[in-house]
Coordinates of C-alpha atoms and ligand atoms in Angstrom, one line a residue:
X140 CA 121.6 157.0 83.8
X141 CA 119.3 155.5 81.3
X142 CA 117.7 152.2 82.3
X143 CA 118.3 150.9 78.9
X144 CA 122.0 151.3 79.4
X145 CA 122.3 150.3 83.1
X146 CA 124.1 147.1 83.5
X147 CA 121.4 145.2 85.4
X148 CA 119.5 142.0 84.8
X149 CA 116.6 141.4 87.2
X150 CA 115.4 137.8 87.5
X151 CA 111.8 136.6 87.7
X152 CA 112.6 134.0 90.4
X153 CA 114.8 133.9 93.5
X154 CA 118.0 132.0 93.0
X155 CA 117.6 128.4 94.2
X156 CA 120.8 128.3 96.3
X157 CA 119.8 131.3 98.4
X158 CA 118.4 130.9 102.0
X159 CA 118.2 134.4 103.4
X160 CA 116.3 137.4 102.0
X161 CA 119.3 139.6 101.4
X162 CA 121.0 137.0 99.3
X163 CA 117.8 136.3 97.3
X164 CA 117.0 139.9 96.7
X165 CA 120.6 141.0 95.8
X166 CA 120.8 138.3 93.2
X167 CA 117.3 138.7 91.9
X168 CA 117.5 142.5 91.7
X169 CA 120.8 142.2 89.7
X170 CA 123.3 143.5 92.4
X171 CA 125.5 140.5 92.7
X172 CA 126.4 137.3 90.8
X173 CA 128.2 134.4 92.3
X174 CA 131.6 133.5 90.8
X175 CA 132.4 130.5 93.0
X176 CA 131.5 129.4 96.5
X177 CA 131.5 132.5 98.8
X178 CA 132.9 134.7 96.1
X179 CA 130.8 137.3 94.3
X180 CA 130.9 139.8 91.5
X181 CA 129.7 143.2 92.7
X182 CA 127.8 144.5 89.7
X183 CA 127.4 148.2 89.0
X184 CA 124.4 148.7 91.3
X185 CA 126.2 146.9 94.2
X186 CA 129.4 148.8 93.6
X187 CA 127.5 152.0 94.1
X188 CA 126.0 150.8 97.4
X189 CA 129.4 149.6 98.6
X190 CA 131.1 152.9 97.7
X191 CA 128.4 154.7 99.7
X192 CA 128.9 152.6 102.8
X193 CA 132.7 153.0 102.4
X194 CA 132.4 156.7 102.1
X195 CA 130.3 157.0 105.2
X196 CA 132.8 154.8 107.0
X197 CA 135.7 156.9 105.7
X198 CA 134.0 160.1 106.6
X199 CA 133.4 159.1 110.2
X200 CA 136.7 157.4 110.6
X201 CA 138.5 160.6 109.3
X202 CA 136.3 162.8 111.6
X203 CA 137.4 160.5 114.5
X204 CA 141.0 161.3 113.7
X205 CA 142.0 158.0 112.0
X206 CA 144.2 158.0 108.9
X207 CA 143.6 155.8 105.8
X208 CA 146.3 153.6 104.3
X209 CA 146.2 150.5 102.1
X210 CA 148.1 147.3 103.0
X211 CA 148.9 144.4 100.7
X212 CA 146.4 141.6 100.2
X213 CA 149.1 138.9 100.1
X214 CA 151.2 138.5 103.3
X215 CA 154.4 136.6 104.0
X216 CA 154.4 133.6 106.4
X217 CA 157.3 135.1 108.4
X218 CA 155.1 137.8 110.0
X219 CA 152.5 135.3 111.0
X220 CA 155.2 133.2 112.6
X221 CA 156.4 136.3 114.6
X222 CA 152.8 136.6 116.1
X223 CA 152.5 132.9 116.5
X224 CA 149.4 132.8 114.4
X225 CA 150.7 130.8 111.5
X226 CA 150.3 127.6 113.6
X227 CA 147.1 128.4 115.3
X228 CA 145.0 130.2 112.7
X229 CA 142.9 127.3 111.3
X230 CA 142.0 126.4 107.7
X231 CA 140.2 129.7 107.3
X232 CA 143.7 131.1 106.5
X233 CA 144.3 130.6 102.7
X234 CA 147.9 129.6 102.4
X235 CA 149.9 129.6 99.1
X236 CA 153.4 129.4 97.8
X237 CA 155.1 131.6 95.3
X238 CA 157.5 130.4 92.5
X239 CA 160.4 130.3 95.0
X240 CA 158.4 128.1 97.3
X241 CA 158.0 131.0 99.8
X242 CA 154.9 130.6 101.9
X243 CA 152.3 133.3 101.9
X244 CA 148.7 133.8 102.8
X245 CA 145.8 135.9 101.6
X246 CA 145.0 138.5 104.3
X247 CA 142.0 137.4 106.4
X248 CA 142.8 140.4 108.7
X249 CA 145.9 142.6 109.1
X250 CA 147.2 142.8 112.7
X251 CA 150.5 141.3 111.7
X252 CA 151.0 143.7 108.7
X253 CA 149.9 146.8 110.6
X254 CA 152.2 146.0 113.5
X255 CA 155.0 145.7 111.0
X256 CA 154.0 149.0 109.5
X257 CA 153.9 150.6 113.0
X258 CA 157.3 149.3 114.2
X259 CA 158.9 150.6 111.1
X260 CA 157.4 154.1 111.4
X261 CA 156.3 154.8 115.0
X262 CA 159.5 155.0 117.0
X263 CA 158.7 157.7 119.6
X264 CA 156.0 158.4 122.1
X265 CA 155.7 161.8 120.4
X266 CA 154.1 160.1 117.5
X267 CA 151.5 158.4 119.5
X268 CA 148.5 157.8 119.7
X269 CA 147.7 156.9 116.1
X270 CA 144.8 155.1 114.5
X271 CA 145.3 153.7 111.0
X272 CA 142.6 152.1 108.9
X273 CA 142.1 150.6 105.4
X274 CA 139.2 149.4 103.4
X275 CA 140.0 146.3 101.5
X276 CA 139.0 142.8 100.3
X277 CA 139.7 140.0 102.8
X278 CA 139.8 136.3 102.1
X279 CA 138.8 133.7 104.7
X280 CA 138.3 130.1 103.7
X281 CA 135.1 129.9 105.8
X282 CA 133.8 126.4 106.7
X283 CA 130.3 127.3 105.6
X284 CA 130.2 130.2 103.2
X285 CA 126.5 131.1 103.0
X286 CA 123.9 133.8 103.0
X287 CA 125.5 135.6 100.1
X288 CA 127.4 138.7 101.2
X289 CA 126.7 138.0 104.9
X290 CA 129.2 135.2 105.1
X291 CA 131.4 135.1 102.0
X292 CA 134.9 133.8 101.6
X293 CA 136.0 137.1 99.9
X294 CA 134.5 140.1 101.4
X295 CA 135.2 143.8 102.0
X296 CA 136.2 145.0 105.4
X297 CA 137.2 148.2 107.0
X298 CA 139.9 147.4 109.5
X299 CA 141.4 150.0 111.9
X300 CA 144.2 149.6 114.4
X301 CA 145.2 152.0 117.1
X302 CA 148.6 152.4 118.8
X303 CA 149.1 154.2 122.1
X304 CA 151.3 154.4 125.1
X305 CA 148.8 153.5 127.9
X306 CA 145.7 151.7 128.8
X307 CA 144.0 155.0 129.4
X308 CA 144.8 156.1 125.8
X309 CA 143.4 152.8 124.6
X310 CA 140.2 153.2 126.6
X311 CA 139.7 156.7 125.1
X312 CA 140.3 155.5 121.6
X313 CA 138.0 152.6 122.2
X314 CA 135.2 155.0 123.2
X315 CA 136.0 157.2 120.3
X316 CA 135.6 154.3 117.9
X317 CA 132.4 153.1 119.6
X318 CA 130.9 156.5 119.0
X319 CA 132.2 156.6 115.3
X320 CA 130.6 153.2 114.8
X321 CA 127.2 154.3 116.2
X322 CA 127.4 157.3 113.8
X323 CA 128.3 155.1 110.9
X324 CA 125.5 152.5 111.3
X325 CA 122.9 155.1 112.0
X326 CA 123.9 157.0 108.8
X327 CA 123.7 153.7 106.9
X328 CA 120.0 153.5 108.1
X329 CA 120.8 150.6 110.5
X330 CA 119.6 150.2 114.1
X331 CA 122.4 148.5 115.9
X332 CA 123.0 147.2 119.4
X333 CA 126.5 147.3 120.9
X334 CA 127.0 144.0 122.8
X335 CA 129.7 142.5 124.8
X336 CA 131.5 139.7 123.1
X337 CA 134.2 137.1 123.2
X338 CA 137.5 138.2 121.7
X339 CA 138.0 135.1 119.5
X340 CA 141.0 134.3 117.4
X341 CA 142.1 137.9 117.3
X342 CA 142.6 137.9 121.0
X343 CA 142.8 140.6 123.6
X344 CA 140.6 141.1 126.6
X345 CA 137.6 143.4 126.0
X346 CA 135.5 143.5 122.9
X347 CA 132.1 144.6 121.7
X348 CA 130.1 143.8 118.6
X349 CA 127.6 145.9 116.7
X350 CA 124.6 143.8 115.9
X351 CA 121.8 144.4 113.6
X352 CA 118.9 142.7 115.3
X353 CA 116.8 140.4 113.2
X354 CA 114.4 137.6 113.9
X355 CA 115.5 135.6 110.8
X356 CA 118.1 132.9 110.2
X357 CA 120.4 135.6 108.8
X358 CA 121.3 136.5 112.4
X359 CA 124.0 134.0 113.2
X360 CA 124.5 135.3 116.7
X361 CA 122.2 134.9 119.7
X362 CA 122.2 138.1 121.7
X363 CA 121.0 138.1 125.3
X364 CA 119.8 141.5 126.6
X365 CA 118.0 143.1 129.5
X366 CA 115.1 145.4 129.1
X367 CA 115.6 147.0 132.5
X368 CA 119.3 148.0 132.3
X369 CA 121.5 148.1 129.2
X370 CA 123.2 144.8 129.6
X371 CA 123.6 142.9 126.3
X372 CA 126.0 140.3 125.2
X373 CA 126.7 137.7 122.5
X374 CA 125.8 134.2 123.7
X375 CA 129.6 133.3 123.6
X376 CA 130.2 135.9 126.3
X377 CA 126.8 136.3 128.1
X378 CA 126.5 135.5 131.8
X379 CA 123.5 135.1 134.0
X380 CA 122.3 134.5 137.5
X381 CA 120.3 131.2 137.6
X382 CA 116.8 131.2 139.1
X383 CA 116.3 129.0 142.1
X384 CA 116.3 125.3 141.2
X385 CA 116.4 122.0 143.0
X386 CA 120.0 120.9 143.0
X387 CA 119.8 118.3 145.9
X388 CA 119.2 114.7 144.6
X389 CA 117.8 113.8 148.0
X390 CA 119.3 110.3 148.0
X391 CA 120.0 109.2 151.5
X392 CA 123.3 107.5 150.7
X393 CA 125.7 107.1 147.8
X394 CA 124.8 104.0 145.9
X395 CA 125.4 102.4 142.5
X396 CA 122.1 101.6 140.8
X397 CA 121.2 99.6 137.7
X398 CA 119.7 102.1 135.3
X399 CA 119.0 100.1 132.1
X400 CA 118.6 102.0 128.8
X401 CA 119.3 105.4 130.3
X402 CA 122.0 106.8 127.9
X403 CA 120.1 110.1 127.6
X404 CA 119.4 112.5 130.4
X405 CA 115.7 112.3 129.6
X406 CA 115.7 108.5 129.9
X407 CA 117.6 108.7 133.1
X408 CA 115.2 111.2 134.6
X409 CA 112.2 109.1 133.7
X410 CA 113.8 106.0 135.1
X411 CA 114.9 107.6 138.5
X412 CA 112.0 110.0 138.7
X413 CA 114.3 112.9 139.2
X414 CA 114.8 116.4 137.6
X415 CA 117.9 117.0 135.3
X416 CA 119.0 119.7 137.8
X417 CA 120.3 117.0 140.2
X418 CA 122.4 115.2 137.5
X419 CA 126.1 115.9 136.8
X420 CA 126.3 115.6 133.0
X421 CA 129.7 114.8 131.4
X422 CA 130.3 115.8 127.8
X423 CA 133.4 115.0 125.7
X424 CA 135.0 117.6 123.4
X425 CA 138.1 117.7 121.4
X426 CA 140.1 120.9 121.9
X427 CA 143.2 121.4 119.8
X428 CA 143.1 117.6 119.1
X429 CA 143.1 116.7 122.9
X430 CA 140.0 115.3 124.8
X431 CA 138.2 117.5 127.3
X432 CA 135.6 116.4 129.8
X433 CA 133.1 119.2 130.4
X434 CA 131.0 118.8 133.5
X435 CA 127.8 120.6 133.9
X436 CA 124.4 120.5 135.6
X437 CA 122.3 118.4 133.2
X438 CA 119.5 120.9 132.7
X439 CA 122.1 123.3 131.2
X440 CA 124.1 123.4 128.0
X441 CA 127.8 124.0 127.4
X442 CA 128.8 127.1 125.5
X443 CA 131.7 126.0 123.3
X444 CA 133.6 129.2 123.0
X445 CA 133.6 129.6 126.8
X446 CA 134.8 126.1 127.2
X447 CA 137.5 126.6 124.5
X448 CA 138.7 129.7 126.5
X449 CA 138.6 127.8 129.7
X450 CA 140.9 125.1 128.2
X451 CA 143.1 127.8 126.5
X452 CA 142.6 126.2 123.1
X453 CA 142.2 127.7 119.7
X454 CA 139.8 125.2 118.3
X455 CA 137.0 123.0 119.8
X456 CA 134.3 120.6 118.7
X457 CA 132.1 117.9 120.3
X458 CA 133.6 114.4 120.1
X459 CA 132.0 111.7 118.0
X460 CA 130.6 108.5 119.5
X461 CA 133.5 106.6 118.1
X462 CA 136.0 109.0 119.7
X463 CA 134.2 108.7 123.1
X464 CA 134.3 104.9 122.9
X465 CA 138.0 104.9 122.0
X466 CA 138.7 107.2 124.9
X467 CA 136.8 105.0 127.3
X468 CA 138.8 102.0 126.1
X469 CA 142.0 103.9 126.4
X470 CA 141.1 104.8 130.0
X471 CA 140.4 101.1 130.8
X472 CA 136.6 101.3 130.8
X473 CA 134.2 99.2 128.8
X474 CA 131.2 101.4 128.6
X475 CA 128.9 102.9 126.0
X476 CA 128.9 106.7 125.4
X477 CA 126.2 108.1 127.5
X478 CA 127.5 106.6 130.7
X479 CA 130.8 108.4 130.9
X480 CA 131.6 110.1 134.2
X481 CA 134.4 111.8 136.1
X482 CA 135.4 108.8 138.3
X483 CA 138.7 107.1 139.1
X484 CA 139.3 103.6 137.6
X485 CA 140.2 101.4 140.6
X486 CA 141.7 104.3 142.4
X487 CA 143.7 105.5 139.4
X488 CA 143.0 108.6 137.3
X489 CA 143.2 107.0 133.9
X490 CA 141.7 110.1 132.2
X491 CA 144.8 112.1 133.3
X492 CA 147.0 109.4 131.8
X493 CA 145.3 110.1 128.4
X494 CA 146.0 113.9 128.8
X495 CA 142.3 114.6 129.3
X496 CA 141.5 118.0 130.8
X497 CA 138.5 118.1 133.1
X498 CA 136.6 121.5 133.2
X499 CA 133.6 121.9 135.5
X500 CA 131.0 124.5 135.1
X501 CA 130.2 126.6 138.2
X502 CA 126.9 124.9 138.5
X503 CA 128.7 121.8 139.7
X504 CA 129.6 123.5 142.9
X505 CA 126.0 123.7 144.0
X506 CA 125.1 120.0 143.4
X507 CA 124.5 117.7 146.4
X508 CA 123.6 114.1 146.5
X509 CA 123.6 114.1 142.8
X510 CA 123.4 111.5 140.0
X511 CA 126.5 110.8 137.8
X512 CA 127.7 108.4 135.1
X513 CA 130.5 106.0 136.3
X514 CA 131.8 104.6 133.0
X515 CA 129.7 101.5 133.3
X516 CA 126.9 100.7 130.8
X517 CA 123.5 100.9 132.3
X518 CA 124.7 102.0 135.8
X519 CA 124.8 105.3 137.6
X520 CA 126.0 106.5 141.0
X521 CA 123.3 108.3 143.0
X522 CA 123.6 110.4 146.1
X523 CA 127.1 111.4 145.1
X524 CA 129.1 114.3 146.6
X525 CA 132.5 115.6 146.0
X526 CA 135.0 115.0 148.9
X527 CA 133.5 111.8 150.2
X528 CA 133.7 108.1 149.5
X529 CA 130.9 107.4 147.0
X530 CA 130.1 103.7 147.5
X531 CA 133.7 102.8 146.9
X532 CA 134.1 105.2 143.9
X533 CA 136.1 108.5 143.9
X534 CA 135.1 111.5 141.8
X535 CA 137.8 113.2 139.9
X536 CA 138.5 116.7 141.1
X537 CA 138.2 119.1 138.0
X538 CA 141.4 120.7 136.7
X539 CA 139.4 123.9 136.7
X540 CA 136.0 125.4 137.5
X541 CA 134.8 128.0 135.0
X542 CA 131.6 129.5 133.6
X543 CA 131.1 127.3 130.5
X544 CA 127.4 127.5 130.6
X545 CA 125.2 128.7 127.7
X546 CA 122.8 131.4 129.0
X547 CA 119.1 130.9 128.4
X548 CA 116.3 133.4 128.1
X549 CA 114.5 133.8 131.4
X550 CA 117.7 133.5 133.5
X551 CA 118.5 136.7 135.4
X552 CA 120.5 139.7 134.2
X553 CA 124.0 139.7 135.9
X554 CA 123.6 143.5 136.5
X555 CA 120.1 144.1 137.7
X556 CA 118.7 140.5 138.2
X557 CA 115.7 141.0 135.9
X558 CA 114.9 138.2 133.3
X559 CA 117.1 138.2 130.2
X560 CA 115.6 138.1 126.7
X561 CA 117.2 136.6 123.6
X562 CA 117.2 137.7 120.0
X563 CA 119.3 137.1 116.8
X564 CA 121.8 139.5 115.5
X565 CA 124.0 140.1 112.4
X566 CA 127.5 141.3 113.5
X567 CA 128.3 144.2 111.3
X568 CA 131.2 145.5 113.2
X569 CA 133.4 145.0 116.3
X570 CA 135.9 146.7 118.5
X571 CA 138.7 145.0 120.5
X572 CA 141.2 146.0 123.1
X573 CA 144.3 144.1 122.0
X574 CA 146.7 145.4 124.5
X575 CA 150.2 144.1 123.7
X576 CA 149.0 140.8 122.1
X577 CA 150.8 141.6 118.9
X578 CA 153.3 144.3 119.8
X579 CA 155.0 142.1 122.4
X580 CA 155.7 139.0 120.3
X581 CA 156.5 141.0 117.3
X582 CA 158.7 143.3 119.2
X583 CA 156.9 146.4 118.0
X584 CA 158.2 149.1 120.4
X585 CA 158.5 152.8 120.7
X586 CA 160.8 154.9 122.9
X587 CA 158.9 156.5 125.8
X588 CA 159.5 159.8 127.5
X589 CA 161.8 158.0 130.1
X590 CA 164.0 156.7 127.3
X591 CA 162.8 153.1 127.7
X592 CA 161.5 151.0 124.8
X593 CA 157.9 149.7 125.3
X594 CA 155.4 147.8 123.2
X595 CA 152.5 149.7 121.8
X596 CA 149.1 149.3 123.5
X597 CA 146.9 148.4 120.6
X598 CA 143.2 148.2 119.7
X599 CA 141.5 147.0 116.5
X600 CA 138.2 147.9 115.0
X601 CA 136.5 146.1 112.1
X602 CA 133.4 146.7 109.9
X603 CA 132.2 144.4 107.3
X604 CA 131.4 146.7 104.4
X605 CA 129.8 144.1 102.2
X606 CA 128.0 142.5 105.2
X607 CA 126.7 145.9 106.3
X608 CA 125.1 146.5 102.8
X609 CA 123.5 143.0 102.9
X610 CA 122.3 143.6 106.5
X611 CA 120.6 146.8 105.3
X612 CA 118.7 144.6 102.8
X613 CA 117.7 142.3 105.7
X614 CA 116.5 145.2 107.6
X615 CA 114.8 147.1 104.8
X616 CA 112.7 145.1 102.3
X617 CA 109.2 143.9 101.6
X618 CA 107.5 141.3 99.3
X619 CA 108.3 143.4 96.3
X620 CA 112.0 144.0 96.8
X621 CA 114.6 146.2 98.5
X622 CA 113.8 149.5 100.3
X623 CA 117.3 151.1 100.4
X624 CA 117.9 153.8 103.0
X625 CA 118.6 156.9 101.0
X626 CA 122.2 157.3 102.2
X627 CA 123.3 154.0 100.7
X628 CA 120.8 153.6 97.8
X629 CA 122.5 152.9 94.4
X630 CA 120.4 155.7 92.9
X631 CA 118.0 158.0 94.6
X632 CA 115.2 158.4 92.1
X633 CA 113.7 156.5 89.1
X634 CA 111.6 158.3 86.6
X635 CA 109.1 156.1 84.8
X636 CA 107.5 157.5 81.7
X637 CA 104.5 155.3 81.3
X638 CA 104.1 155.7 77.6
X639 CA 107.1 156.7 75.5
X640 CA 105.0 157.2 72.4
X641 CA 103.2 160.1 74.1
X642 CA 105.4 163.1 73.3
X643 CA 104.2 165.1 76.3
X644 CA 104.9 162.3 78.7
X645 CA 108.3 161.7 77.2
X646 CA 109.4 165.3 77.2
X647 CA 108.1 165.9 80.7
X648 CA 110.0 162.9 82.0
X649 CA 113.2 164.0 80.2
X650 CA 113.0 167.5 81.4
X651 CA 112.7 166.5 85.1
X652 CA 115.5 163.9 84.5
X653 CA 117.8 166.5 83.1
X654 CA 117.0 169.0 85.8
X655 CA 117.7 166.5 88.6
X656 CA 120.9 165.3 86.9
X657 CA 122.1 168.9 86.8
X658 CA 121.3 169.3 90.5
X659 CA 123.5 166.3 91.2
X660 CA 120.7 163.9 92.0
X661 CA 121.5 160.2 91.3
X662 CA 118.6 159.6 88.9
X663 CA 117.6 156.9 86.4
X664 CA 115.1 157.2 83.6
X665 CA 113.4 154.1 82.6
X666 CA 113.5 154.6 78.9
X667 CA 113.0 150.9 78.0
X668 CA 110.3 149.9 75.6
X669 CA 108.5 147.9 78.3
X670 CA 105.0 147.9 79.8
X671 CA 104.6 150.2 82.8
X672 CA 103.9 147.1 85.0
X673 CA 107.3 145.7 84.2
X674 CA 109.0 149.0 85.0
X675 CA 107.2 149.3 88.3
X676 CA 108.2 145.8 89.3
X677 CA 111.8 146.5 88.6
X678 CA 111.8 149.8 90.4
X679 CA 110.4 148.2 93.5
X680 CA 112.7 145.2 93.3
X681 CA 115.9 147.3 92.9
X682 CA 114.6 149.6 95.6
X683 CA 115.0 153.2 94.4
X684 CA 113.9 155.4 97.3
X685 CA 111.6 157.5 95.1
X686 CA 109.7 156.6 92.0
X687 CA 108.3 159.4 89.8
X688 CA 105.7 158.2 87.3
X689 CA 104.8 160.4 84.4
X690 CA 101.6 158.9 83.1
X691 CA 97.8 159.4 83.0
X692 CA 97.7 162.1 85.7
X693 CA 99.8 164.4 83.5
X694 CA 96.5 165.3 81.9
X695 CA 95.7 167.1 85.2
X696 CA 99.2 168.5 85.3
X697 CA 100.4 166.0 87.9
X698 CA 103.2 163.5 88.4
X699 CA 102.8 160.5 90.8
X700 CA 105.6 160.2 93.3
X701 CA 105.9 157.1 95.4
X702 CA 108.1 156.8 98.5
X703 CA 109.5 153.3 98.4
X704 CA 110.1 153.0 102.2
X705 CA 106.5 153.9 103.2
X706 CA 104.6 153.2 100.1
X707 CA 103.1 156.7 100.3
X708 CA 102.0 158.1 96.9
X709 CA 101.6 161.9 96.3
X710 CA 100.2 163.6 93.2
X711 CA 102.6 166.5 92.7
X712 CA 102.1 169.3 90.1
X713 CA 104.8 169.1 87.4
X714 CA 106.3 172.4 88.3
X715 CA 106.6 171.4 92.0
X716 CA 108.1 167.9 91.3
X717 CA 111.7 169.0 91.3
X718 CA 111.3 170.7 94.7
X719 CA 109.5 167.7 96.0
X720 CA 112.4 165.4 95.1
X721 CA 115.0 167.8 96.5
X722 CA 113.1 168.2 99.8
X723 CA 112.7 164.4 100.1
X724 CA 116.5 163.9 99.6
X725 CA 117.4 166.6 102.1
X726 CA 115.6 164.8 105.0
Ligands
LIG153 P1 132.1 136.4 112.4 O1 132.0 136.0 113.9 O2 130.8 136.8 111.8 O3 132.8 135.3 111.7 P2 134.5 137.7 113.0 O4 134.5 137.8 114.4 O5 135.3 136.7 112.3 O6 133.0 137.6 112.4 P3 136.2 140.0 112.4 O7 137.3 139.1 112.1 O8 136.4 140.8 113.6 O9 134.8 139.2 112.4 O10 135.9 140.9 111.1 C1 135.3 142.2 111.2 C2 134.1 142.3 110.5 O11 134.1 141.7 109.2 C3 132.9 141.6 111.2 O12 132.3 142.3 112.2 C4 132.0 141.3 110.0 O13 131.1 142.4 109.8 C5 132.9 141.2 108.8 N1 133.1 139.8 108.4 C6 133.8 138.8 109.1 N2 133.7 137.6 108.4 C7 133.0 137.9 107.3 C8 132.6 137.0 106.2 N3 132.9 135.8 106.1 N4 131.8 137.6 105.2 C9 131.4 138.9 105.3 N5 131.8 139.7 106.3 C10 132.6 139.2 107.3
LIG154 MG1 134.8 134.8 111.5

């Protein structure tokens, strides 16, 4: 490819709307251009990178025994009603109507369609197990599309789905996919960590995510991990053992105290001269439109996904002050937010009447003689205990105890009790055990050896193709641009003739170019009438793994070859330059 013909416009500046380095560099180096929020044109250089990632994925999936198919991007509402997800999938699901007013959606994922495909075609146990995958654009109307390709609204995904007859078969396929994923990411030049995670909207019981570890904002997930054993988990799923803490309030008797201006935990601690670990904190959330009281030891935070799962909801958010005030009024209390607490109103559970669910974190069980809000402004109950009269007040027994606590670094590993560490991660892929979550409601069954019909035991396995490419940029770049791993680089080599008017330089560059082309090397020659400095800048920015400069040193019979990833420069005799390039690419 001649640089003069390559469809690429590099920019002098980073785009002003980009926050993370992969977004900045992919735009500046001419790989992508935004069409509209969260939707990008993949220009020729990007298309080459994406195809390479796809081909690695394809190769490993095929080796692992999966078969590729391609499902439609537009899906009918009826299938989503069968699975029950038409109602519960939030606004991320882009819904539309055709000319006959039939409702459809743009595929954000394909569990429904693949289950339909399977039930049409996989009728007998003899055909199972099967793993089917596709590589395709997905659309999700994300709340916050950002970070360029890392969180787009339209993006490319590899999604695979396995069908089997038993849990054991699913376990084996899950392991098989985990290994395929390790191979895929390592071939893409990415170091990944396989971490336990929540199963989210897709559902199921067991799931793992593959994270590219980064210390930048681009990592949207907090990953807790142990350096002693191999425990690691997304914060939405991580558990820990708490180090010793004082959880006894040491008040001699239950008593209601005036606590003026103590609506925050900090103010309350200052006023009562206590530690937050002896306070029962009450937070209000709205889960599937209904209020939830979350009770937790006040030195700890609530993890929203865990709370959502404990409630059994599909959606959760913290309540606003106005919503808390309204709830208090509806429950017959006249108090400011900040003083809410799980207590009866004159012997009556007015929260229950308002359909409020009360979820208590496990930490509540260890509190004694604690401090708690009682729905009265500027007052708190101290020396409180469950199952006793608390100065005439009664604490509401939670509907459920659950682990809803956000783990913090320094707490102890649940496996080996050593301190946990935290880091950020970009989720590039995930694997889920779905079980019969889709096959049961969609009546997707096969006939087993005993003649009975049974729902398939399913798994699903996703990889963000476009996100993986962007994650590679996050992992491999410097101040000058991208340092593509060879396996997914758009081109392998750029040849820069430093002076096109010099016939010897020009012909040496062209000879090497033609020889490499013939050998199947993906090579670009920078034949533009530009200063060498401009050419070098573009070469570094775009991130060609090798740069061959034909310039001054040709007088001594040498070419200058620079390895982009290490910055290492070698003077290579002209007649050895072809072999040098070939050997580098073989590695
Ligand atoms: P996330 O938690 O990041 O939103 P997810 O749990 O919604 O991801 P899946 O639905 O399982 O992800 O999708 C499979 C893969 O698709 C993810 O592992 C990720 O690599 C990729 N992916 C998901 N959402 C996006 C997006 N908005 N933009 C780019 N890639 C995405
Ligand atoms: Mg998502």
